[in-house]
């Protein structure tokens, strides 16, 4: 197969949802269809159950599971599908944001009874920043759900994207009859079957005006469907794939993942419309996937579960060319040529050494602590991929050394955990103290635990009152200098030495923005 053909048959995507909407269940059903797993229950939910926030065994277990399910690759009808897993717990949202930088499209799962929830909204903001194409799967139709039109309106309004249903449900809950495919003009009749190979019974309907429909779903629901379809065709424009690919229009499906219902339709449509690997932007140029030379970047680093072996797995997303085992590549960050004798690929739960990988694929590289999130690999060109930002953290604490004999271990531990992207480090300009910023409270516990168990260091947390960290810059040097002098007590530097303003309240931030109009305040590290 040519490089072009390999690229065209790849679909690299993530399934995202608010916890409990059914992401794990849907992932599992997709893997079952792909033949990548054979029994239900093989994909373990990687969410940390509520109330288990102090249970470190749970965190460790989670890390074990998430490395196993980080990337799930499988073949379906000649298409190579790579599903990138994202952590379920919202405290690990930043991990999810970064994973979204490595995908070409996403499927959003929404609970039909709950509608759009907070986490979905936040994740959609990241997709919107990158114009990632999204398909929406409205799940749990076997339960009483909100009215489908209300759900469509909610998605459109809350996720700020135009929608186009490709299928439409016939009732929900106890009276759920099935889903009408608006393009193929057939009805998928609902059968509650949790078995993996359940092939729902599909009936072709040439004309929904015919009495055949009444016989299938009953007069009342047939009449309702006719009204609904008329309304859909009247209100929504026909599906336009170009608009979907630009991230402007989301096709909508309805189903019930646990019952394996509507999943095949979703998958069939997905492989037809979802994009193959897209061009990637760097600081200097756009990289096309079919360029012959290899380029790729690291979007995730996973520490070893075994504290005696502090090696890590770095996840490399291939952006162009062909990756080959035992070939020398330039690690742009260090300027060193490196080769990998055992790069791994992930097929469902299995990890195996590979010889080659193509754009869209994810390769696991062994790392003894030298790689950082965002690192680029090439065949010699000095490129830096953009679009892998750090997000402004929301929780802050001073980190102090609690064991004076272990100063070095602590410094190294903090350094490596920050490279892994567990949290962000800022150094106060006022007193030189180290401040850790995170998106969730759980990270502080994870850091403390891992520093002790993996680096033999002890830390202590001290409170600091910060509302938000933002990166600042300005073309007006005088105003910037004036700002930094006045706000000296609230200034810090990030790990690249850039200026960060630590606003103590939303009010002081708003005031600063008003008083210093020439200063730009950024809430992601990339601007
Ligand atoms: P998540 O990864 O998005 O957090 O969700 P997950 O798939 O773990 O699903 C959350 C819960 O919703 C699970 O139940 C799952 O069985 C259920 N679920 C998923 N799809 C459907 C569906 O189509 N219909 C119905 N009725 N339920 C669905 P749980 O009780 O929390 O977990 P479990 O003990 O069953 O695994």
Short mmCIF file of C-alpha atoms in Angstrom, two decimals, residues 472-476 478-480 482-483 509-522:
data_model
loop_
_atom_site.label_atom_id
_atom_site.label_comp_id
_atom_site.label_asym_id
_atom_site.label_seq_id
_atom_site.Cartn_x
_atom_site.Cartn_y
_atom_site.Cartn_z
CA UNK A 472 1.04 38.25 29.81
CA UNK A 473 2.74 40.04 26.93
CA UNK A 474 2.69 43.47 25.38
CA UNK A 475 4.19 45.53 22.56
CA UNK A 476 4.22 48.45 24.93
CA UNK A 478 6.97 50.72 29.21
CA UNK A 479 3.49 49.61 30.21
CA UNK A 480 4.65 46.02 30.67
CA UNK A 482 5.20 49.36 34.89
CA UNK A 483 2.73 46.49 35.31
CA UNK A 509 -7.86 40.51 37.09
CA UNK A 510 -10.66 42.56 35.56
CA UNK A 511 -9.19 45.73 37.05
CA UNK A 512 -5.73 44.92 35.70
CA UNK A 513 -7.17 44.28 32.24
CA UNK A 514 -8.95 47.62 32.35
CA UNK A 515 -6.03 49.65 33.68
CA UNK A 516 -3.41 48.16 31.37
CA UNK A 517 -5.12 48.07 27.98
CA UNK A 518 -1.89 47.40 26.06
CA UNK A 519 -1.22 44.18 27.93
CA UNK A 520 -2.61 40.96 26.56
CA UNK A 521 -3.74 38.41 29.16
CA UNK A 522 -3.71 34.82 27.88
#
